Amino acid sequence: MARIKIVHTTEYRYRNPVGLGRHRLMLRPDDSHDLRLHEAVLAVDPKPSLIHWTHDAYDNSVCFLEWPETLRADRLTIVSTLDLTHHPDGPPAPVYSLDPSAEFFPFSYDLEDLPDVARLAERQLPDRNRTVHAWARRFVADVRNARTLHVLEAMTHAIKAEFRYGARHEEGTQTAAETLALGTGTCRDLAVLMMEALRSFGVATRFVTGYLYDDLSGETRGGGSTHAWCGVYLPGAGWVEYDPTNGLIAGANLIRVGMTRTAAQAIPVAGGYVGGADDSEGLWVDVTVTGAKS
């Protein structure tokens, strides 16, 4: 296990004082068998007149901020500080818990699970030339030997090896087809590529937003900001996390904050301002993750 401290700072700067519209935050993880949240502190300047916590349709913890209509500010600073313990060895490795019915790929969900995962198993993005479909088929070229866990591992490692990672703080995510064409993407883009590739086989996936803490190898990509990866629903094993940006499997270095059907539903900080179109001077984001073995 590891004791983790996360400081996530988001700062918007404006050329002229502006009004602040409602902001939506997805920054707080929920307690689970593999994560114990000791403290979560949210500091906002200017101070909101209303802070409202709720759960979204996926049971993620979401915070809404509102300010008086009369307020004007030349910057907005949001600092989320988390103190937690991560237990990456909590769930059993999928190889030990995978249901025999899902040993070979592609597999089918049973009638009990299907209504709950069906929407997550559908393609969400256009693939007019079926390039994502064709790319995904390379991993099952030999159907007779296509074992599910081997296919997922091979796809995770192939994305890490074959695509160039590039950080991008602006909102928005490339389609999987765009990422294939460009050969590069952010962690969000690479996660979406894997999700859409697996959905082309009818496999349920979800987008995961959170944080990465380095294993001190010096080789991980996606630190210094929020991170993104995907979860795959495997019969018997449940939701198993795959990080194609770093080739990580089963969440050993991943702090899960939010899980959604699409990347657009998992923006960590979103909101607007009242002012001119050119009043926005820029966005600055910094994430510091420090960990120590407990």
PDB file of C-alpha atoms in Angstrom:
ATOM      1  CA  MET A   1       0.000   0.000   0.000  1.00  0.00           C
ATOM      2  CA  ALA A   2       1.064   3.646  -0.408  1.00  0.00           C
ATOM      3  CA  ARG A   3       0.131   6.840   1.426  1.00  0.00           C
ATOM      4  CA  ILE A   4      -0.509   9.471  -1.250  1.00  0.00           C
ATOM      5  CA  LYS A   5      -0.831  13.256  -1.102  1.00  0.00           C
ATOM      6  CA  ILE A   6      -2.213  15.041  -4.163  1.00  0.00           C
ATOM      7  CA  VAL A   7      -2.302  18.802  -4.710  1.00  0.00           C
ATOM      8  CA  HIS A   8      -4.205  19.758  -7.867  1.00  0.00           C
ATOM      9  CA  THR A   9      -4.134  23.475  -8.728  1.00  0.00           C
ATOM     10  CA  THR A  10      -6.209  25.046 -11.508  1.00  0.00           C
ATOM     11  CA  GLU A  11      -5.925  28.767 -12.231  1.00  0.00           C
ATOM     12  CA  TYR A  12      -7.810  30.820 -14.814  1.00  0.00           C
ATOM     13  CA  ARG A  13      -6.478  34.301 -15.591  1.00  0.00           C
ATOM     14  CA  TYR A  14      -8.392  37.137 -17.248  1.00  0.00           C
ATOM     15  CA  ARG A  15      -7.226  40.342 -18.953  1.00  0.00           C
ATOM     16  CA  ASN A  16     -10.185  42.246 -17.504  1.00  0.00           C
ATOM     17  CA  PRO A  17     -12.331  41.510 -14.425  1.00  0.00           C
ATOM     18  CA  VAL A  18     -15.110  39.072 -15.350  1.00  0.00           C
ATOM     19  CA  GLY A  19     -18.122  37.467 -13.733  1.00  0.00           C
ATOM     20  CA  LEU A  20     -17.867  33.796 -12.843  1.00  0.00           C
ATOM     21  CA  GLY A  21     -20.426  31.284 -14.033  1.00  0.00           C
ATOM     22  CA  ARG A  22     -21.285  27.992 -12.392  1.00  0.00           C
ATOM     23  CA  HIS A  23     -18.340  25.564 -12.239  1.00  0.00           C
ATOM     24  CA  ARG A  24     -18.457  21.772 -12.025  1.00  0.00           C
ATOM     25  CA  LEU A  25     -15.621  19.845 -10.367  1.00  0.00           C
ATOM     26  CA  MET A  26     -14.797  16.134 -10.443  1.00  0.00           C
ATOM     27  CA  LEU A  27     -11.798  16.024  -8.099  1.00  0.00           C
ATOM     28  CA  ARG A  28     -12.752  13.867  -5.125  1.00  0.00           C
ATOM     29  CA  PRO A  29     -12.415  10.054  -5.146  1.00  0.00           C
ATOM     30  CA  ASP A  30     -14.782   7.838  -3.200  1.00  0.00           C
ATOM     31  CA  ASP A  31     -13.676   5.337  -0.571  1.00  0.00           C
ATOM     32  CA  SER A  32     -13.425   1.775  -1.824  1.00  0.00           C
ATOM     33  CA  HIS A  33     -11.712  -1.508  -0.961  1.00  0.00           C
ATOM     34  CA  ASP A  34      -8.587  -0.267  -2.778  1.00  0.00           C
ATOM     35  CA  LEU A  35      -8.653   3.388  -1.679  1.00  0.00           C
ATOM     36  CA  ARG A  36      -9.104   5.025   1.722  1.00  0.00           C
ATOM     37  CA  LEU A  37      -9.650   8.802   1.625  1.00  0.00           C
ATOM     38  CA  HIS A  38      -8.363  10.383   4.837  1.00  0.00           C
ATOM     39  CA  GLU A  39      -8.924  14.056   3.983  1.00  0.00           C
ATOM     40  CA  ALA A  40     -10.131  16.170   1.071  1.00  0.00           C
ATOM     41  CA  VAL A  41      -9.729  19.953   1.203  1.00  0.00           C
ATOM     42  CA  LEU A  42     -11.024  22.328  -1.451  1.00  0.00           C
ATOM     43  CA  ALA A  43      -9.772  25.942  -1.499  1.00  0.00           C
ATOM     44  CA  VAL A  44     -11.291  28.423  -3.961  1.00  0.00           C
ATOM     45  CA  ASP A  45     -10.405  32.075  -4.560  1.00  0.00           C
ATOM     46  CA  PRO A  46     -12.554  34.125  -4.926  1.00  0.00           C
ATOM     47  CA  LYS A  47     -14.690  32.368  -2.347  1.00  0.00           C
ATOM     48  CA  PRO A  48     -17.964  30.976  -3.782  1.00  0.00           C
ATOM     49  CA  SER A  49     -21.321  31.920  -2.351  1.00  0.00           C
ATOM     50  CA  LEU A  50     -22.478  28.307  -2.795  1.00  0.00           C
ATOM     51  CA  ILE A  51     -20.640  24.972  -2.712  1.00  0.00           C
ATOM     52  CA  HIS A  52     -22.877  21.995  -3.460  1.00  0.00           C
ATOM     53  CA  TRP A  53     -21.779  18.338  -3.473  1.00  0.00           C
ATOM     54  CA  THR A  54     -23.751  15.628  -5.267  1.00  0.00           C
ATOM     55  CA  HIS A  55     -23.372  12.332  -7.143  1.00  0.00           C
ATOM     56  CA  ASP A  56     -23.793  12.063 -10.901  1.00  0.00           C
ATOM     57  CA  ALA A  57     -25.444   9.249 -12.875  1.00  0.00           C
ATOM     58  CA  TYR A  58     -22.319   7.098 -12.423  1.00  0.00           C
ATOM     59  CA  ASP A  59     -22.170   7.779  -8.656  1.00  0.00           C
ATOM     60  CA  ASN A  60     -19.075   9.971  -9.010  1.00  0.00           C
ATOM     61  CA  SER A  61     -18.635  12.673  -6.372  1.00  0.00           C
ATOM     62  CA  VAL A  62     -19.230  16.022  -8.106  1.00  0.00           C
ATOM     63  CA  CYS A  63     -18.984  19.563  -6.716  1.00  0.00           C
ATOM     64  CA  PHE A  64     -20.740  22.684  -8.053  1.00  0.00           C
ATOM     65  CA  LEU A  65     -19.501  26.224  -7.312  1.00  0.00           C
ATOM     66  CA  GLU A  66     -21.491  29.437  -7.712  1.00  0.00           C
ATOM     67  CA  TRP A  67     -20.644  33.139  -7.138  1.00  0.00           C
ATOM     68  CA  PRO A  68     -22.780  36.281  -6.776  1.00  0.00           C
ATOM     69  CA  GLU A  69     -23.771  37.848 -10.111  1.00  0.00           C
ATOM     70  CA  THR A  70     -22.174  41.117  -8.999  1.00  0.00           C
ATOM     71  CA  LEU A  71     -18.723  39.600  -8.398  1.00  0.00           C
ATOM     72  CA  ARG A  72     -15.887  40.521 -10.772  1.00  0.00           C
ATOM     73  CA  ALA A  73     -12.453  38.872 -10.687  1.00  0.00           C
ATOM     74  CA  ASP A  74      -9.297  38.848 -12.791  1.00  0.00           C
ATOM     75  CA  ARG A  75      -8.437  35.276 -11.816  1.00  0.00           C
ATOM     76  CA  LEU A  76      -9.965  32.106 -10.388  1.00  0.00           C
ATOM     77  CA  THR A  77      -7.880  29.651  -8.391  1.00  0.00           C
ATOM     78  CA  ILE A  78      -9.095  26.191  -7.372  1.00  0.00           C
ATOM     79  CA  VAL A  79      -6.844  23.985  -5.216  1.00  0.00           C
ATOM     80  CA  SER A  80      -7.845  20.426  -4.333  1.00  0.00           C
ATOM     81  CA  THR A  81      -5.703  18.652  -1.724  1.00  0.00           C
ATOM     82  CA  LEU A  82      -6.180  14.928  -1.090  1.00  0.00           C
ATOM     83  CA  ASP A  83      -4.666  12.652   1.543  1.00  0.00           C
ATOM     84  CA  LEU A  84      -5.345   8.968   0.894  1.00  0.00           C
ATOM     85  CA  THR A  85      -4.033   5.444   1.134  1.00  0.00           C
ATOM     86  CA  HIS A  86      -4.001   3.329  -2.000  1.00  0.00           C
ATOM     87  CA  HIS A  87      -4.247  -0.467  -1.821  1.00  0.00           C
ATOM     88  CA  PRO A  88      -3.469  -1.590  -5.388  1.00  0.00           C
ATOM     89  CA  ASP A  89      -3.271  -5.218  -4.289  1.00  0.00           C
ATOM     90  CA  GLY A  90      -6.809  -5.166  -2.917  1.00  0.00           C
ATOM     91  CA  PRO A  91      -8.652  -6.878  -5.793  1.00  0.00           C
ATOM     92  CA  PRO A  92      -7.307 -10.206  -7.054  1.00  0.00           C
ATOM     93  CA  ALA A  93      -5.434 -10.176 -10.355  1.00  0.00           C
ATOM     94  CA  PRO A  94      -7.867 -10.789 -13.231  1.00  0.00           C
ATOM     95  CA  VAL A  95      -6.084 -13.982 -14.211  1.00  0.00           C
ATOM     96  CA  TYR A  96      -7.286 -15.566 -10.945  1.00  0.00           C
ATOM     97  CA  SER A  97     -10.868 -14.328 -11.057  1.00  0.00           C
ATOM     98  CA  LEU A  98     -11.825 -14.260 -14.752  1.00  0.00           C
ATOM     99  CA  ASP A  99     -14.912 -16.332 -15.450  1.00  0.00           C
ATOM    100  CA  PRO A 100     -14.162 -19.327 -17.724  1.00  0.00           C
ATOM    101  CA  SER A 101     -16.862 -18.088 -20.130  1.00  0.00           C
ATOM    102  CA  ALA A 102     -14.698 -15.033 -20.887  1.00  0.00           C
ATOM    103  CA  GLU A 103     -11.364 -16.823 -21.259  1.00  0.00           C
ATOM    104  CA  PHE A 104     -11.354 -16.495 -25.045  1.00  0.00           C
ATOM    105  CA  PHE A 105     -11.824 -13.249 -26.976  1.00  0.00           C
ATOM    106  CA  PRO A 106     -14.254 -11.964 -28.022  1.00  0.00           C
ATOM    107  CA  PHE A 107     -16.649 -13.120 -25.341  1.00  0.00           C
ATOM    108  CA  SER A 108     -20.324 -12.467 -24.597  1.00  0.00           C
ATOM    109  CA  TYR A 109     -21.897 -11.113 -21.417  1.00  0.00           C
ATOM    110  CA  ASP A 110     -24.522 -13.229 -19.707  1.00  0.00           C
ATOM    111  CA  LEU A 111     -28.161 -12.187 -19.631  1.00  0.00           C
ATOM    112  CA  GLU A 112     -27.893 -10.862 -16.085  1.00  0.00           C
ATOM    113  CA  ASP A 113     -25.049  -8.416 -16.862  1.00  0.00           C
ATOM    114  CA  LEU A 114     -26.023  -7.436 -20.388  1.00  0.00           C
ATOM    115  CA  PRO A 115     -28.722  -4.834 -19.586  1.00  0.00           C
ATOM    116  CA  ASP A 116     -26.329  -3.023 -17.235  1.00  0.00           C
ATOM    117  CA  VAL A 117     -23.295  -2.905 -19.532  1.00  0.00           C
ATOM    118  CA  ALA A 118     -24.934  -2.727 -22.969  1.00  0.00           C
ATOM    119  CA  ARG A 119     -24.607   1.055 -23.411  1.00  0.00           C
ATOM    120  CA  LEU A 120     -20.958   0.924 -22.347  1.00  0.00           C
ATOM    121  CA  ALA A 121     -20.303  -1.763 -24.972  1.00  0.00           C
ATOM    122  CA  GLU A 122     -21.563   0.396 -27.861  1.00  0.00           C
ATOM    123  CA  ARG A 123     -19.316   2.472 -30.112  1.00  0.00           C
ATOM    124  CA  GLN A 124     -19.676   6.156 -29.141  1.00  0.00           C
ATOM    125  CA  LEU A 125     -17.635   7.844 -31.889  1.00  0.00           C
ATOM    126  CA  PRO A 126     -17.752   7.847 -35.712  1.00  0.00           C
ATOM    127  CA  ASP A 127     -15.476   5.464 -37.619  1.00  0.00           C
ATOM    128  CA  ARG A 128     -16.691   6.030 -41.179  1.00  0.00           C
ATOM    129  CA  ASN A 129     -13.772   4.287 -42.853  1.00  0.00           C
ATOM    130  CA  ARG A 130     -13.726   1.523 -40.230  1.00  0.00           C
ATOM    131  CA  THR A 131     -10.082   2.254 -39.446  1.00  0.00           C
ATOM    132  CA  VAL A 132     -10.536   1.627 -35.719  1.00  0.00           C
ATOM    133  CA  HIS A 133     -12.402  -1.583 -36.496  1.00  0.00           C
ATOM    134  CA  ALA A 134      -9.558  -2.764 -38.761  1.00  0.00           C
ATOM    135  CA  TRP A 135      -6.857  -1.770 -36.257  1.00  0.00           C
ATOM    136  CA  ALA A 136      -8.588  -3.669 -33.453  1.00  0.00           C
ATOM    137  CA  ARG A 137      -8.799  -6.863 -35.528  1.00  0.00           C
ATOM    138  CA  ARG A 138      -5.014  -7.196 -35.651  1.00  0.00           C
ATOM    139  CA  PHE A 139      -5.077  -8.345 -32.024  1.00  0.00           C
ATOM    140  CA  VAL A 140      -7.273 -11.339 -32.836  1.00  0.00           C
ATOM    141  CA  ALA A 141      -5.658 -12.351 -36.114  1.00  0.00           C
ATOM    142  CA  ASP A 142      -5.335 -15.865 -34.743  1.00  0.00           C
ATOM    143  CA  VAL A 143      -8.787 -16.369 -33.256  1.00  0.00           C
ATOM    144  CA  ARG A 144      -7.954 -19.845 -31.982  1.00  0.00           C
ATOM    145  CA  ASN A 145      -5.309 -18.463 -29.609  1.00  0.00           C
ATOM    146  CA  ALA A 146      -6.989 -15.168 -28.717  1.00  0.00           C
ATOM    147  CA  ARG A 147      -7.193 -15.380 -24.942  1.00  0.00           C
ATOM    148  CA  THR A 148      -8.951 -12.378 -23.441  1.00  0.00           C
ATOM    149  CA  LEU A 149      -6.272 -11.240 -21.001  1.00  0.00           C
ATOM    150  CA  HIS A 150      -3.552 -11.643 -23.631  1.00  0.00           C
ATOM    151  CA  VAL A 151      -5.529  -9.544 -26.130  1.00  0.00           C
ATOM    152  CA  LEU A 152      -6.082  -6.752 -23.595  1.00  0.00           C
ATOM    153  CA  GLU A 153      -2.434  -6.785 -22.523  1.00  0.00           C
ATOM    154  CA  ALA A 154      -1.233  -6.757 -26.145  1.00  0.00           C
ATOM    155  CA  MET A 155      -3.478  -3.821 -27.034  1.00  0.00           C
ATOM    156  CA  THR A 156      -2.361  -1.851 -23.966  1.00  0.00           C
ATOM    157  CA  HIS A 157       1.322  -2.325 -24.770  1.00  0.00           C
ATOM    158  CA  ALA A 158       0.860  -1.699 -28.510  1.00  0.00           C
ATOM    159  CA  ILE A 159      -0.690   1.728 -27.900  1.00  0.00           C
ATOM    160  CA  LYS A 160       2.153   2.689 -25.577  1.00  0.00           C
ATOM    161  CA  ALA A 161       4.784   1.520 -28.081  1.00  0.00           C
ATOM    162  CA  GLU A 162       3.262   2.818 -31.305  1.00  0.00           C
ATOM    163  CA  PHE A 163       1.760   6.209 -30.427  1.00  0.00           C
ATOM    164  CA  ARG A 164       3.562   9.373 -29.428  1.00  0.00           C
ATOM    165  CA  TYR A 165       2.311  10.910 -26.194  1.00  0.00           C
ATOM    166  CA  GLY A 166       1.722  14.659 -26.101  1.00  0.00           C
ATOM    167  CA  ALA A 167       0.260  16.671 -23.216  1.00  0.00           C
ATOM    168  CA  ARG A 168      -2.621  19.061 -23.948  1.00  0.00           C
ATOM    169  CA  HIS A 169      -4.442  21.105 -21.269  1.00  0.00           C
ATOM    170  CA  GLU A 170      -7.242  22.331 -23.537  1.00  0.00           C
ATOM    171  CA  GLU A 171     -10.613  20.646 -23.193  1.00  0.00           C
ATOM    172  CA  GLY A 172     -11.675  18.159 -25.821  1.00  0.00           C
ATOM    173  CA  THR A 173     -10.639  14.699 -26.934  1.00  0.00           C
ATOM    174  CA  GLN A 174      -9.733  13.321 -30.345  1.00  0.00           C
ATOM    175  CA  THR A 175     -11.836  10.576 -31.838  1.00  0.00           C
ATOM    176  CA  ALA A 176     -10.184   7.168 -31.976  1.00  0.00           C
ATOM    177  CA  ALA A 177      -9.983   7.467 -35.761  1.00  0.00           C
ATOM    178  CA  GLU A 178      -8.186  10.825 -35.452  1.00  0.00           C
ATOM    179  CA  THR A 179      -5.660   9.356 -33.021  1.00  0.00           C
ATOM    180  CA  LEU A 180      -4.930   6.511 -35.451  1.00  0.00           C
ATOM    181  CA  ALA A 181      -4.447   8.971 -38.303  1.00  0.00           C
ATOM    182  CA  LEU A 182      -2.205  11.307 -36.301  1.00  0.00           C
ATOM    183  CA  GLY A 183      -0.192   8.669 -34.480  1.00  0.00           C
ATOM    184  CA  THR A 184      -0.158  10.842 -31.365  1.00  0.00           C
ATOM    185  CA  GLY A 185      -2.431  11.873 -28.524  1.00  0.00           C
ATOM    186  CA  THR A 186      -2.887  12.749 -24.890  1.00  0.00           C
ATOM    187  CA  CYS A 187      -3.678  10.167 -22.230  1.00  0.00           C
ATOM    188  CA  ARG A 188      -7.361  10.986 -22.861  1.00  0.00           C
ATOM    189  CA  ASP A 189      -7.005  10.264 -26.569  1.00  0.00           C
ATOM    190  CA  LEU A 190      -5.132   7.003 -26.039  1.00  0.00           C
ATOM    191  CA  ALA A 191      -7.683   5.804 -23.493  1.00  0.00           C
ATOM    192  CA  VAL A 192     -10.526   6.562 -25.915  1.00  0.00           C
ATOM    193  CA  LEU A 193      -8.722   4.667 -28.702  1.00  0.00           C
ATOM    194  CA  MET A 194      -8.543   1.543 -26.552  1.00  0.00           C
ATOM    195  CA  MET A 195     -12.150   1.953 -25.435  1.00  0.00           C
ATOM    196  CA  GLU A 196     -13.507   2.281 -28.964  1.00  0.00           C
ATOM    197  CA  ALA A 197     -11.343  -0.583 -30.229  1.00  0.00           C
ATOM    198  CA  LEU A 198     -12.719  -2.896 -27.532  1.00  0.00           C
ATOM    199  CA  ARG A 199     -16.268  -1.649 -28.039  1.00  0.00           C
ATOM    200  CA  SER A 200     -15.986  -2.732 -31.671  1.00  0.00           C
ATOM    201  CA  PHE A 201     -16.035  -6.289 -30.241  1.00  0.00           C
ATOM    202  CA  GLY A 202     -18.970  -5.521 -27.928  1.00  0.00           C
ATOM    203  CA  VAL A 203     -16.773  -5.244 -24.812  1.00  0.00           C
ATOM    204  CA  ALA A 204     -17.969  -2.822 -22.107  1.00  0.00           C
ATOM    205  CA  THR A 205     -15.489  -0.086 -21.273  1.00  0.00           C
ATOM    206  CA  ARG A 206     -15.574   3.159 -19.344  1.00  0.00           C
ATOM    207  CA  PHE A 207     -13.401   6.271 -19.253  1.00  0.00           C
ATOM    208  CA  VAL A 208     -11.492   6.787 -16.000  1.00  0.00           C
ATOM    209  CA  THR A 209     -10.077  10.104 -14.820  1.00  0.00           C
ATOM    210  CA  GLY A 210      -7.695  10.435 -11.899  1.00  0.00           C
ATOM    211  CA  TYR A 211      -4.040  10.685 -11.020  1.00  0.00           C
ATOM    212  CA  LEU A 212      -0.836   8.799 -11.690  1.00  0.00           C
ATOM    213  CA  TYR A 213       1.835   8.338  -9.054  1.00  0.00           C
ATOM    214  CA  ASP A 214       5.244   7.365 -10.358  1.00  0.00           C
ATOM    215  CA  ASP A 215       6.886   4.088  -9.431  1.00  0.00           C
ATOM    216  CA  LEU A 216      10.228   5.962  -9.580  1.00  0.00           C
ATOM    217  CA  SER A 217      11.109   4.320 -12.888  1.00  0.00           C
ATOM    218  CA  GLY A 218      11.268   7.720 -14.570  1.00  0.00           C
ATOM    219  CA  GLU A 219       9.430   6.277 -17.565  1.00  0.00           C
ATOM    220  CA  THR A 220       5.787   7.012 -16.807  1.00  0.00           C
ATOM    221  CA  ARG A 221       3.942   9.528 -18.969  1.00  0.00           C
ATOM    222  CA  GLY A 222       1.095  11.791 -17.896  1.00  0.00           C
ATOM    223  CA  GLY A 223       2.354  13.184 -14.581  1.00  0.00           C
ATOM    224  CA  GLY A 224       1.981  16.858 -13.659  1.00  0.00           C
ATOM    225  CA  SER A 225      -1.688  16.912 -14.622  1.00  0.00           C
ATOM    226  CA  THR A 226      -4.772  14.776 -14.303  1.00  0.00           C
ATOM    227  CA  HIS A 227      -4.428  11.385 -15.952  1.00  0.00           C
ATOM    228  CA  ALA A 228      -6.858   9.208 -17.908  1.00  0.00           C
ATOM    229  CA  TRP A 229      -7.142   5.508 -18.689  1.00  0.00           C
ATOM    230  CA  CYS A 230      -9.898   2.982 -19.294  1.00  0.00           C
ATOM    231  CA  GLY A 231     -11.740   0.322 -17.339  1.00  0.00           C
ATOM    232  CA  VAL A 232     -12.840  -2.948 -18.961  1.00  0.00           C
ATOM    233  CA  TYR A 233     -15.680  -5.057 -17.570  1.00  0.00           C
ATOM    234  CA  LEU A 234     -14.628  -8.714 -17.466  1.00  0.00           C
ATOM    235  CA  PRO A 235     -17.036 -11.399 -16.232  1.00  0.00           C
ATOM    236  CA  GLY A 236     -15.865 -12.688 -12.873  1.00  0.00           C
ATOM    237  CA  ALA A 237     -13.016 -10.172 -12.587  1.00  0.00           C
ATOM    238  CA  GLY A 238     -15.280  -7.108 -12.708  1.00  0.00           C
ATOM    239  CA  TRP A 239     -13.868  -3.715 -13.732  1.00  0.00           C
ATOM    240  CA  VAL A 240     -10.170  -4.015 -14.543  1.00  0.00           C
ATOM    241  CA  GLU A 241      -8.134  -0.873 -15.291  1.00  0.00           C
ATOM    242  CA  TYR A 242      -5.822  -0.549 -18.291  1.00  0.00           C
ATOM    243  CA  ASP A 243      -3.560   2.468 -18.858  1.00  0.00           C
ATOM    244  CA  PRO A 244      -2.422   2.382 -22.518  1.00  0.00           C
ATOM    245  CA  THR A 245      -0.387   5.579 -22.083  1.00  0.00           C
ATOM    246  CA  ASN A 246       1.994   3.767 -19.729  1.00  0.00           C
ATOM    247  CA  GLY A 247       1.260   0.103 -20.361  1.00  0.00           C
ATOM    248  CA  LEU A 248      -0.044  -0.331 -16.800  1.00  0.00           C
ATOM    249  CA  ILE A 249      -2.561  -3.049 -15.929  1.00  0.00           C
ATOM    250  CA  ALA A 250      -4.869  -3.424 -12.910  1.00  0.00           C
ATOM    251  CA  GLY A 251      -4.281   0.048 -11.483  1.00  0.00           C
ATOM    252  CA  ALA A 252      -1.008  -0.385  -9.598  1.00  0.00           C
ATOM    253  CA  ASN A 253      -0.045   3.307  -9.921  1.00  0.00           C
ATOM    254  CA  LEU A 254      -3.460   4.809 -10.640  1.00  0.00           C
ATOM    255  CA  ILE A 255      -5.717   6.818  -8.319  1.00  0.00           C
ATOM    256  CA  ARG A 256      -9.261   6.578  -9.681  1.00  0.00           C
ATOM    257  CA  VAL A 257     -11.433   9.707  -9.238  1.00  0.00           C
ATOM    258  CA  GLY A 258     -14.265   9.439 -11.776  1.00  0.00           C
ATOM    259  CA  MET A 259     -15.657   6.843 -14.207  1.00  0.00           C
ATOM    260  CA  THR A 260     -17.928   7.739 -17.139  1.00  0.00           C
ATOM    261  CA  ARG A 261     -19.206   6.477 -20.487  1.00  0.00           C
ATOM    262  CA  THR A 262     -17.398   9.185 -22.482  1.00  0.00           C
ATOM    263  CA  ALA A 263     -14.385  11.433 -21.963  1.00  0.00           C
ATOM    264  CA  ALA A 264     -16.568  14.554 -22.215  1.00  0.00           C
ATOM    265  CA  GLN A 265     -18.408  13.527 -19.026  1.00  0.00           C
ATOM    266  CA  ALA A 266     -15.198  13.367 -16.968  1.00  0.00           C
ATOM    267  CA  ILE A 267     -13.732  16.880 -17.162  1.00  0.00           C
ATOM    268  CA  PRO A 268     -12.042  17.604 -13.787  1.00  0.00           C
ATOM    269  CA  VAL A 269     -12.849  21.362 -13.804  1.00  0.00           C
ATOM    270  CA  ALA A 270     -15.425  22.930 -16.123  1.00  0.00           C
ATOM    271  CA  GLY A 271     -17.181  26.291 -16.129  1.00  0.00           C
ATOM    272  CA  GLY A 272     -17.483  29.653 -17.799  1.00  0.00           C
ATOM    273  CA  TYR A 273     -17.244  33.369 -17.231  1.00  0.00           C
ATOM    274  CA  VAL A 274     -19.247  36.485 -18.080  1.00  0.00           C
ATOM    275  CA  GLY A 275     -17.162  38.864 -20.156  1.00  0.00           C
ATOM    276  CA  GLY A 276     -15.660  39.436 -23.571  1.00  0.00           C
ATOM    277  CA  ALA A 277     -14.429  36.617 -25.786  1.00  0.00           C
ATOM    278  CA  ASP A 278     -10.847  37.904 -25.555  1.00  0.00           C
ATOM    279  CA  ASP A 279     -10.887  38.391 -21.761  1.00  0.00           C
ATOM    280  CA  SER A 280      -9.520  34.906 -21.140  1.00  0.00           C
ATOM    281  CA  GLU A 281      -5.764  35.164 -20.688  1.00  0.00           C
ATOM    282  CA  GLY A 282      -5.005  31.516 -20.065  1.00  0.00           C
ATOM    283  CA  LEU A 283      -5.339  28.372 -18.003  1.00  0.00           C
ATOM    284  CA  TRP A 284      -2.615  27.018 -15.707  1.00  0.00           C
ATOM    285  CA  VAL A 285      -2.802  23.506 -14.236  1.00  0.00           C
ATOM    286  CA  ASP A 286      -0.388  21.810 -11.866  1.00  0.00           C
ATOM    287  CA  VAL A 287      -0.698  18.434 -10.198  1.00  0.00           C
ATOM    288  CA  THR A 288       1.788  17.277  -7.560  1.00  0.00           C
ATOM    289  CA  VAL A 289       1.549  13.673  -6.402  1.00  0.00           C
ATOM    290  CA  THR A 290       3.832  12.418  -3.647  1.00  0.00           C
ATOM    291  CA  GLY A 291       3.771   8.944  -2.200  1.00  0.00           C
ATOM    292  CA  ALA A 292       5.473   6.898   0.468  1.00  0.00           C
ATOM    293  CA  LYS A 293       5.143   3.205   1.270  1.00  0.00           C
ATOM    294  CA  SER A 294       3.090   2.613   4.385  1.00  0.00           C
TER     295      SER A 294
END
